Short mmCIF file of C-alpha atoms in Angstrom, two decimals:
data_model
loop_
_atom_site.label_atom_id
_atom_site.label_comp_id
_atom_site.label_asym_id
_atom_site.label_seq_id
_atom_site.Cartn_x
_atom_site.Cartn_y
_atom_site.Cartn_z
CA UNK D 185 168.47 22.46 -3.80
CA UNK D 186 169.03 25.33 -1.29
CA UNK D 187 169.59 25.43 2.34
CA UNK D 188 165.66 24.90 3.74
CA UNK D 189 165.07 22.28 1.17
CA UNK D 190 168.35 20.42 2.37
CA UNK D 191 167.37 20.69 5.78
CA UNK D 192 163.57 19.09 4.74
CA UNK D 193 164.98 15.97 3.53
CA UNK D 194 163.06 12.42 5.16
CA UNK D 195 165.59 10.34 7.15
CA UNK D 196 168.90 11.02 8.69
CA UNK D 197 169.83 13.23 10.81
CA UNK D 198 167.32 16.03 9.18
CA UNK D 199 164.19 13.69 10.45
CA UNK D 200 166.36 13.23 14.08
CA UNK D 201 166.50 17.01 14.49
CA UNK D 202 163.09 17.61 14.16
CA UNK D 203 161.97 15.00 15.62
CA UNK D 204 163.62 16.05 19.26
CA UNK D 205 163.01 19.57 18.40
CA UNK D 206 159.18 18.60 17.95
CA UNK D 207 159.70 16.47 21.57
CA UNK D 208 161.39 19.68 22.90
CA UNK D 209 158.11 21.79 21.96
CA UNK D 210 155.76 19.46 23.31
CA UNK D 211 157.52 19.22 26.56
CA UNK D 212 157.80 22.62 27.13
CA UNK D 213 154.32 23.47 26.37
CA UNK D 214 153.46 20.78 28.69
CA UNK D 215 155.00 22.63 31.60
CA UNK D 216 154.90 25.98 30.83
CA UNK D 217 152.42 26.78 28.75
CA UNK D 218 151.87 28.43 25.10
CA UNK D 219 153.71 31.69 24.86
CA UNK D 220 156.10 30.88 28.12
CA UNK D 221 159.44 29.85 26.75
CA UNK D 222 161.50 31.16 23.47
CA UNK D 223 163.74 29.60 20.62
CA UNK D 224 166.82 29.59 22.49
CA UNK D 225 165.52 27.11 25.44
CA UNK D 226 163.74 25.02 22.16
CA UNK D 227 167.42 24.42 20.99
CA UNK D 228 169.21 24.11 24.35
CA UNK D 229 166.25 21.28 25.19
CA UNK D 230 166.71 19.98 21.98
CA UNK D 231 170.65 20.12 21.78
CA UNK D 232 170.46 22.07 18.67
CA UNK D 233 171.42 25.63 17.68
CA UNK D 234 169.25 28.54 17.82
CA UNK D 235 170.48 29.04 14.24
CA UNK D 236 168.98 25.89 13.08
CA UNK D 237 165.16 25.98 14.46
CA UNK D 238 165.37 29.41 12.59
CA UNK D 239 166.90 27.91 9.44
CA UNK D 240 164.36 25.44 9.35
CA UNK D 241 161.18 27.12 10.65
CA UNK D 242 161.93 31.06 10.78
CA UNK D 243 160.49 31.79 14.01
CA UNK D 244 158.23 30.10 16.92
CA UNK D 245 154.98 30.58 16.21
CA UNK D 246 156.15 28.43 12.34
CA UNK D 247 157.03 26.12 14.78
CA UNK D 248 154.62 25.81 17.28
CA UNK D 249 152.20 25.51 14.26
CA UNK D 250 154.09 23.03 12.83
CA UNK D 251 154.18 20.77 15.91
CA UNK D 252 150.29 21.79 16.08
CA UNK D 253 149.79 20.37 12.45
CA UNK D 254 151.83 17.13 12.78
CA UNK D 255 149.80 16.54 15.87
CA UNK D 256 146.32 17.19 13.60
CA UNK D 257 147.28 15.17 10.70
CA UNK D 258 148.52 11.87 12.79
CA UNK D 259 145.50 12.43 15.47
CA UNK D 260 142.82 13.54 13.32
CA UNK D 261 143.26 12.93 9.75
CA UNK D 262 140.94 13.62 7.05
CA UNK D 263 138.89 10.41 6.22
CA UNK D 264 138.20 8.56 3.04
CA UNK D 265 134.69 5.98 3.94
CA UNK D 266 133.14 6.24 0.61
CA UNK D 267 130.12 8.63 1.37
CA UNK D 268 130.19 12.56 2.86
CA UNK D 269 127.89 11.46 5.89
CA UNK D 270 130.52 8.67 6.49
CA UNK D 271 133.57 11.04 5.81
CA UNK D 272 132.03 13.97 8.38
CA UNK D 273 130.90 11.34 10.71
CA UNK D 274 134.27 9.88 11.53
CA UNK D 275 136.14 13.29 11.20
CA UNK D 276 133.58 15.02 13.67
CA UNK D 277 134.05 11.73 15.70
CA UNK D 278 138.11 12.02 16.06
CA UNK D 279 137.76 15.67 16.92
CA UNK D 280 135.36 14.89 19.83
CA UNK D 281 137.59 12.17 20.91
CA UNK D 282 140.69 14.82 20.46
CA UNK D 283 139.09 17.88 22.21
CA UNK D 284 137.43 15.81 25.17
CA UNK D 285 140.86 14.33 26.20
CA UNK D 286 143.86 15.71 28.60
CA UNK D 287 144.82 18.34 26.43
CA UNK D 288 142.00 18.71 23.99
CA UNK D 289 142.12 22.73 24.22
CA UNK D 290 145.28 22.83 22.29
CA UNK D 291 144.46 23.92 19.09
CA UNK D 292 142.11 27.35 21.45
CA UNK D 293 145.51 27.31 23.35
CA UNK D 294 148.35 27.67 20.21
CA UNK D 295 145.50 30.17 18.21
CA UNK D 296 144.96 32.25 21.48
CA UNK D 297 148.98 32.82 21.35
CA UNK D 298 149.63 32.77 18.32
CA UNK D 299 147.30 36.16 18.28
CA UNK D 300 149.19 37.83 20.61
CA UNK D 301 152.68 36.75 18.77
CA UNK D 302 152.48 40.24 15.93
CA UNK D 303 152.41 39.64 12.63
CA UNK D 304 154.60 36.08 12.65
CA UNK D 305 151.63 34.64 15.04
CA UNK D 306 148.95 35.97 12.94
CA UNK D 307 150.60 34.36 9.84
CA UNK D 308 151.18 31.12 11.26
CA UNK D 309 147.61 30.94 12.21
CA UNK D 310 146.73 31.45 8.79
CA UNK D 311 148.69 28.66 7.39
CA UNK D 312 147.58 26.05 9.93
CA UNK D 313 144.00 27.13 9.11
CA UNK D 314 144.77 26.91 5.46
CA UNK D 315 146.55 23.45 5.40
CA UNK D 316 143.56 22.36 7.31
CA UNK D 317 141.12 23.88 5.15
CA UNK D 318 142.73 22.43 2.28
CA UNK D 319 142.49 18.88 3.51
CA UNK D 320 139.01 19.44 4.32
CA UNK D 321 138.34 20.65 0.93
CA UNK D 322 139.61 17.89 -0.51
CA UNK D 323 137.09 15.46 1.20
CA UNK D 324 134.29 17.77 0.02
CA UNK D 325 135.60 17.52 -3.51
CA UNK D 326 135.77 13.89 -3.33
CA UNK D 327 131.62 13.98 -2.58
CA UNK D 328 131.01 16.50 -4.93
CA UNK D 329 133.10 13.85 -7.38
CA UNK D 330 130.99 11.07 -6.56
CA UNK D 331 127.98 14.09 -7.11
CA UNK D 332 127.00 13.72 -3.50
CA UNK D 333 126.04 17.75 -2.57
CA UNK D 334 128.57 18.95 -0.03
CA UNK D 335 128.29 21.95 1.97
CA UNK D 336 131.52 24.53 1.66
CA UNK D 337 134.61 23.69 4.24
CA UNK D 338 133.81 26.96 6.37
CA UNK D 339 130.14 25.54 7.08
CA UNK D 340 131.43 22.46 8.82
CA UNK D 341 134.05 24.77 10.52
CA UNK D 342 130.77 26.64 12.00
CA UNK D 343 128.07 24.11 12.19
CA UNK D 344 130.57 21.18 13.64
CA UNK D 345 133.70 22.25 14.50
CA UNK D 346 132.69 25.47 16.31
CA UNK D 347 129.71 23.91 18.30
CA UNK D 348 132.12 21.23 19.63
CA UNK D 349 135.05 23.40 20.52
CA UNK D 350 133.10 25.96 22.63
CA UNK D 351 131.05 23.49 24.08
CA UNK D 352 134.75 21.86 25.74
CA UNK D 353 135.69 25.52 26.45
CA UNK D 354 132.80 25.93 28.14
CA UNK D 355 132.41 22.79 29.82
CA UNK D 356 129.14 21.91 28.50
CA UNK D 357 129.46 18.12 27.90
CA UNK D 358 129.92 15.47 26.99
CA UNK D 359 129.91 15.33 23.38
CA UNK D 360 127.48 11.90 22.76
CA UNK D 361 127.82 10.39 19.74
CA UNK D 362 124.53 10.96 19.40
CA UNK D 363 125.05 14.85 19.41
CA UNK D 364 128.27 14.62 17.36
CA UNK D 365 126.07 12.65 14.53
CA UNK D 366 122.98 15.40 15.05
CA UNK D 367 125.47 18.10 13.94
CA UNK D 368 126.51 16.21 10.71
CA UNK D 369 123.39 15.19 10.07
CA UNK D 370 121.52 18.81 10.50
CA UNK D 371 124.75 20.15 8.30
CA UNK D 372 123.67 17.97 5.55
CA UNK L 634 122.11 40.23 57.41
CA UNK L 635 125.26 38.30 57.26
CA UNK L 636 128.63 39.13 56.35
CA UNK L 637 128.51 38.89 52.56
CA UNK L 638 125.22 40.40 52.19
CA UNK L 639 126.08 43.12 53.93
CA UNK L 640 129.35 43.68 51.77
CA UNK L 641 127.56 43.74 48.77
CA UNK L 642 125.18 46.26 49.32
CA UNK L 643 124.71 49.02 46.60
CA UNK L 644 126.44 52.14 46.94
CA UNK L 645 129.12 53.39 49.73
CA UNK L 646 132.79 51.93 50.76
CA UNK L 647 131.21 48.86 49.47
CA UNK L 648 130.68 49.50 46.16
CA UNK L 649 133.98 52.12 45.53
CA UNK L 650 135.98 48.97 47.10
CA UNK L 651 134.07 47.09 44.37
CA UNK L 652 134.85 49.11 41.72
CA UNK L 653 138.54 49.32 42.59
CA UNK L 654 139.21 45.62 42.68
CA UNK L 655 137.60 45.43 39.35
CA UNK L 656 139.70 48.13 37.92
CA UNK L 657 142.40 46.53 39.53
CA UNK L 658 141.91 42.94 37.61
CA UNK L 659 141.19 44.61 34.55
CA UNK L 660 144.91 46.40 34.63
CA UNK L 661 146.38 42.89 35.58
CA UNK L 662 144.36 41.15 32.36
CA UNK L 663 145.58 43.72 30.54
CA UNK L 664 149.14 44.14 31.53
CA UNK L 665 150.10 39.92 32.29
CA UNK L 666 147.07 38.02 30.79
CA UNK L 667 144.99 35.65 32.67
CA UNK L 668 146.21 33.08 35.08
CA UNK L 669 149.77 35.74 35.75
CA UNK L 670 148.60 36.99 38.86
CA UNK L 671 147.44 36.83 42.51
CA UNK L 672 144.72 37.80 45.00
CA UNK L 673 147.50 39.42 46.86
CA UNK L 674 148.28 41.58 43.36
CA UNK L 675 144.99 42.31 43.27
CA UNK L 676 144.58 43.54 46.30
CA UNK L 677 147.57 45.75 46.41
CA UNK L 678 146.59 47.02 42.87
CA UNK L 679 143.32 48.54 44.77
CA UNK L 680 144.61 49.16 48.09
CA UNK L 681 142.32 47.02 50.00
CA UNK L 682 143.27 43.69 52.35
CA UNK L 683 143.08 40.12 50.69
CA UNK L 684 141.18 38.96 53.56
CA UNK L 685 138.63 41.47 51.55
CA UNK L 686 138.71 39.63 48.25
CA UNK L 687 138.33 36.47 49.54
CA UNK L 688 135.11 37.66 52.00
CA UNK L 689 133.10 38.82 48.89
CA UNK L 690 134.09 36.90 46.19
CA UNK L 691 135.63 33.57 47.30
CA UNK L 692 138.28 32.95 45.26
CA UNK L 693 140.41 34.60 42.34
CA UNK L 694 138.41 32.49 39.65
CA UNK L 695 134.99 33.95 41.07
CA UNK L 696 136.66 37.42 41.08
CA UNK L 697 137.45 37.06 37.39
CA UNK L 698 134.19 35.83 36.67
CA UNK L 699 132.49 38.95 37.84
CA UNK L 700 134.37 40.86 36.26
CA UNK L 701 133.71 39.38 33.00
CA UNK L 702 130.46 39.21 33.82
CA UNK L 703 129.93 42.46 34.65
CA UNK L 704 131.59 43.67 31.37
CA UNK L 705 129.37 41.07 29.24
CA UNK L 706 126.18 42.19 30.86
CA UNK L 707 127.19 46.20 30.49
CA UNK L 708 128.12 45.53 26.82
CA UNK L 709 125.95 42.70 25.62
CA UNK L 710 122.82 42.92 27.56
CA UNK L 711 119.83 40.66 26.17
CA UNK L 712 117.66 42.47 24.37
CA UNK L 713 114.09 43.09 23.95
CA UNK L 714 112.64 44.24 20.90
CA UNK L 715 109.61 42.48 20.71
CA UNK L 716 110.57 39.56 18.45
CA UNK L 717 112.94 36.68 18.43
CA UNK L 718 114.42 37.17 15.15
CA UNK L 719 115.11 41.21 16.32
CA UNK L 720 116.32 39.89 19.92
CA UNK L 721 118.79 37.12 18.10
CA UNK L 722 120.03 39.46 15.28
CA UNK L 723 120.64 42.31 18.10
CA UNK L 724 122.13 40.15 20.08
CA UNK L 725 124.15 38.75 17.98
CA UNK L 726 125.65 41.48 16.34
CA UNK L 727 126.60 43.23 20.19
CA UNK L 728 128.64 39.72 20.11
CA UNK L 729 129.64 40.02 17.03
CA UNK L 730 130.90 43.88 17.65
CA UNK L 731 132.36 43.17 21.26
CA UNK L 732 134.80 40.03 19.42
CA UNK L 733 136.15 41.78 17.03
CA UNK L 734 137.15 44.85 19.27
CA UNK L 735 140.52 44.84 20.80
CA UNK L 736 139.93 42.56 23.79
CA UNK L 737 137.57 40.12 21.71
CA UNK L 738 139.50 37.07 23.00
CA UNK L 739 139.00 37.77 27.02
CA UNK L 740 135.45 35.68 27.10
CA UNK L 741 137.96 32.60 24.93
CA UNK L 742 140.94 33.30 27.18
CA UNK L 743 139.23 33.82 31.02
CA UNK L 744 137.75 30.42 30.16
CA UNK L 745 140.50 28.82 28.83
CA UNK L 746 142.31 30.22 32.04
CA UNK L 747 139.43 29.12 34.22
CA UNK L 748 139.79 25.55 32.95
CA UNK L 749 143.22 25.33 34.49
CA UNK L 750 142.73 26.89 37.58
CA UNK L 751 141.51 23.32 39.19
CA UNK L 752 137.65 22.75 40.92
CA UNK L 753 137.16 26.29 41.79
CA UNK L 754 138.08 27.52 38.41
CA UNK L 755 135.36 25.25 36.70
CA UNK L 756 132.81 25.92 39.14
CA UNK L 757 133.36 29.81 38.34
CA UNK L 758 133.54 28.81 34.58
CA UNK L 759 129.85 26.84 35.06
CA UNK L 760 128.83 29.67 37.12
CA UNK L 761 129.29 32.05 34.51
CA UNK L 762 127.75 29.74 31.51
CA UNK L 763 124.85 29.19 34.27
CA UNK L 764 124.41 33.11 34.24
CA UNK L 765 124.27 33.71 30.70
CA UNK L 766 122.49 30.92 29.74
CA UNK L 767 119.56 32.25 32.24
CA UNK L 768 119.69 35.46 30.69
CA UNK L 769 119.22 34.06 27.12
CA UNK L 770 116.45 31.22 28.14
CA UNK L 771 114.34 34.06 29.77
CA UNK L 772 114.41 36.28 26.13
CA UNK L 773 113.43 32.68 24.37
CA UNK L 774 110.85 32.50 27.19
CA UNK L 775 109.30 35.83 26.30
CA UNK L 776 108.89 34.75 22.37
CA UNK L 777 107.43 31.39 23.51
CA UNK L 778 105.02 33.51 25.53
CA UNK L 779 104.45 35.47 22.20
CA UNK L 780 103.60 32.70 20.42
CA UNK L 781 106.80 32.50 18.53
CA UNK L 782 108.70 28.94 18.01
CA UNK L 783 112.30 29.56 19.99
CA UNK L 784 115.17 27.33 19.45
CA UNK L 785 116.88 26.03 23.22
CA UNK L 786 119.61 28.02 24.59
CA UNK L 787 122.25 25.39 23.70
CA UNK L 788 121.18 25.92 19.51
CA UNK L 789 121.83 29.08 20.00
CA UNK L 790 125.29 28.86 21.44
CA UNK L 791 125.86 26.34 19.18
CA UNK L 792 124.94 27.56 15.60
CA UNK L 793 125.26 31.52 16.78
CA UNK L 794 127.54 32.42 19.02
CA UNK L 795 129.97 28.93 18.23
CA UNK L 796 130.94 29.98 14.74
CA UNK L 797 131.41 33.67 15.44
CA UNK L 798 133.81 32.66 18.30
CA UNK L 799 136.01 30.26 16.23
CA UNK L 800 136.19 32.81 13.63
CA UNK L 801 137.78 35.40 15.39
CA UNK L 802 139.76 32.77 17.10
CA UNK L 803 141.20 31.39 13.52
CA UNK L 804 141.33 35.08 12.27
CA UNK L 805 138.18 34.26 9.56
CA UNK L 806 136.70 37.48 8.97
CA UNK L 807 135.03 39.63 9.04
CA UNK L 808 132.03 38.93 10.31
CA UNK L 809 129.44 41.03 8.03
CA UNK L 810 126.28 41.86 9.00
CA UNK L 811 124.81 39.70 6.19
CA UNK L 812 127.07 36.72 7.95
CA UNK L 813 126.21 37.35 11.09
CA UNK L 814 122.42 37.70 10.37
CA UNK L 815 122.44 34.49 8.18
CA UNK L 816 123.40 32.48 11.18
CA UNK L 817 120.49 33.85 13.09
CA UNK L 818 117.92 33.24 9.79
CA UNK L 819 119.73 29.32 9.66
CA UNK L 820 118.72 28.83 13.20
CA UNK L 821 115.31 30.22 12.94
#
């Protein structure tokens, strides 16, 4: 077992750590903004070492992702109703409910830093998109399982993600349920 | 002719006072990013009085509005070809070329800025959507007028620009020509 893999372990103080470091992000991204504080005043906020957010994550934007992700996956997790319309339904449902609430441009916030963190950003970026992705993929499998016909992950990124997130950006609202159905429904 | 009418009139002290304060935000964008500077920055950038910026434009959020808007309408214009599918795929791929440039992000990141800037930041954010959304009804006017069947200016934000946006955002690219035109053929 080596050092990161130590340091992943549920429970104990492991969990405690990155629990307050996760409380320590959100906090500081709360009054500063994306992109307006470093590692060092993570850890002093935290009461941890520099050394360890690094250990553990290897740089801020793995962190800020990873906060970003845990956020995702407790607020908007993939669903399992039995049918693709059901499954797309309820997902595009929590995201409107996520993205029309007091900080529902976070995920255009973190990806607008991230691309101006260099390479580390950029990478980061990728992996959040790709553990999403992945998640998403699995609930299309599941239909294509039950031989339902289920569009490719990237097409409900641009026919219902996209439309929703640029129409919060943009302040064109709200998003009905009625409109949040139409898009599933002209996907499929 | 009252004060602001007279300030905006084409050509003169006017417009080289115009021309300076936009040069002057675009340094600012450039060098500190939305939302990291002043009117009174601005104004010492160009060498003119605040009490000048806020005569003609208002407020900092309309100033960066016009600037963006000025840039959007030099380097996307609408166009007019003579059919809808021609005037969507042009369009589009001017959107799709401007994105992926180096300052692709400033439309994603002077509204994201916009949004925080309080009442007069959303009213310049609407005012700009308002704008653009004008420009694009009045080229889905003219194929309606030819006898063509035009989506509403909202399908294609949605199902055109949307997705291209929250590529570039997530770093999903590139955006082809065949991609680009595809979302223009799905629409029509």
């Amino acid at each position: 077992m080596n050092e990161r893999q130590r340091a992943r372990r549920p429970g104990g103080r492991s969990a405690r750590v990155g629990a307050e470091v996760h409380q320590a992000v959100t906090d500081l991204i709360s009054e500063r903004g994306y992109g307006n504080f470093t590692v060092g005043e993570v850890a002093a906020r935290a009461g941890v070492a520099d050394s360890s957010i690094y250990r553990r994550w290897g740089s801020l934007a793995n962190l800020l992702t990873d906060v970003a992700l845990t956020r995702l996956n407790a607020r908007s997790p993939m669903p399992d109703t039995g049918s693709l319309a059901g499954d797309l339904r309820t997902y595009a449902a929590n995201v409107a409910r996520e993205i029309t609430g007091p900080d529902g441009l976070a995920v255009v916030r973190l990806a607008v830093a991230l691309s101006s963190m260099g390479q580390q950003g950029v990478q980061a970026r990728d992996d959040l998109l790709a553990e999403r992705t992945r998640q998403l993929q699995s609930m299309l499998d599941r239909a294509r399982e039950r031989g339902e016909h289920a569009p490719d992950a990237f097409a409900v990124l641009d026919h219902i993600m996209a439309p929703m997130y640029i129409r919060v950006l943009l302040g064109i609202g709200p998003l009905t349920p009625e409109y949040v159905d139409g898009l599933v429904d002209r996907l499929l």
